[in-house]
């Protein structure tokens, strides 16, 4: 219970829940952004969400989405109003049972003004009734609601939630989810976590999913369409739920030959990263036309394009590695993206070595040698790439080479202790690149500031001496290093970075 009492004297703690004059100077609007240096309006100030309950209905023929979001949160300041991030049309908002005023402003701000201001530390229940056609809504000139011939998909980074539920849209405010969606019989709804129930009534089937571990808003996903759903259990005991669009055509077999390896790969990754952090694992392949995949928590999104050249296990390894690096431990701010992409790429390198298609050393050497010093590739600093370069190749490939450089510096014992210890250290939390540097120094007992600066923050190619094995054979600029067999599939996994 917080006791920030603005009236001198004796207000009992319990009475803080009661009406308080709106004129009180300490009651101010929550900030329209949570303070992310790349995205000033992403997320919001003044409250902290613990749970989203989304009860929705979707009509694939018209792309109409309607329903009710119930958001459980707690205020973190004396609040006169607060923002959610949301684009759809709202008919009613209630805060702790009472009707509240509301309005859309800016690109994606949705301002809620409760009847009575809210004291710091107050639990709030915000009920938002809404409807709309998500594909017709845009912010900053784009939409990330992806329509398919038989439905739609919400899966994008860093923004996806605005088109389907009102939220505090920033990775630093994690919450659990209940997502329940009614769709016409014959259509399925796929989301994160466990399928709690399905029920049919008058031509509509309701799918109710539960994510019982805290997840970031961009990792909440929804797919509506005709799917074939498969279930299995890994040797390590992890339940796996996968879903394939019934319309994948020529890509169907390759998609299954890749995504059905999920259980095996989750178990293999657990050996490196520690226990799998979610109650279920799996992926879905809808009939989308975008090229990328996304590590949506416990239910990875894969574009069918990932399987257009045949099976692609490397992308499955990448997205499943994110379940630890990205989903369990999430970025504090979007500038910390290397903690996601560098490690997911390094996991692909470990898999490549395991498969005999090139060692992590060979892959690091290839990255180093294949980009001459004047290649703009080296101007992007993975440790703080800038909003426009968040998903550049440098974040992935130079980012993974940086991890190899760390391994060279601290030795395998400390390195693998760091790799496994990090998700445990920040389980279901958030962390920054600076936090990781401190942790790696602590575990290895070595000062690492120079190495981190060279590999993650300098906008230039590290000297040959910093790229160990190549130091033997020159500066790497003109050296021809053979391309590891795994290279193409590793690169394909992060194809199609744009919206
Ligand atoms: N985290 C994703 C991956 O590495 C990147 C998605 C970027 N693409 C996008 N359209 N936002 O697989
Ligand atoms: Zn990734």
mmCIF file of C-alpha atoms and ligand atoms in Angstrom, residues 157 293-295 318-319 322 325 337 340-345 348 391 396 493-494, ligand 2:
data_model
loop_
_atom_site.group_PDB
_atom_site.id
_atom_site.type_symbol
_atom_site.label_atom_id
_atom_site.label_comp_id
_atom_site.label_asym_id
_atom_site.label_seq_id
_atom_site.Cartn_x
_atom_site.Cartn_y
_atom_site.Cartn_z
ATOM 1 C CA UNK A 157 7.855 -5.934 -34.123
ATOM 2 C CA UNK A 293 9.329 -14.804 -38.773
ATOM 3 C CA UNK A 294 8.663 -13.558 -35.244
ATOM 4 C CA UNK A 295 9.318 -15.016 -31.802
ATOM 5 C CA UNK A 318 16.377 -18.717 -34.255
ATOM 6 C CA UNK A 319 12.798 -18.097 -33.135
ATOM 7 C CA UNK A 322 14.268 -15.995 -28.678
ATOM 8 C CA UNK A 325 16.616 -14.315 -25.342
ATOM 9 C CA UNK A 337 17.728 -5.310 -29.451
ATOM 10 C CA UNK A 340 17.505 -10.579 -28.788
ATOM 11 C CA UNK A 341 18.932 -10.810 -32.278
ATOM 12 C CA UNK A 342 22.613 -11.381 -31.506
ATOM 13 C CA UNK A 343 21.841 -14.385 -29.297
ATOM 14 C CA UNK A 344 19.124 -15.870 -31.534
ATOM 15 C CA UNK A 345 21.645 -15.726 -34.403
ATOM 16 C CA UNK A 348 21.731 -20.720 -35.244
ATOM 17 C CA UNK A 391 16.741 -5.056 -37.635
ATOM 18 C CA UNK A 396 22.248 -10.096 -36.228
ATOM 19 C CA UNK A 493 15.845 -16.379 -41.145
ATOM 20 C CA UNK A 494 16.046 -12.625 -40.838
HETATM 21 ZN ZN1 LIG B 2 15.278 -12.629 -34.335
#
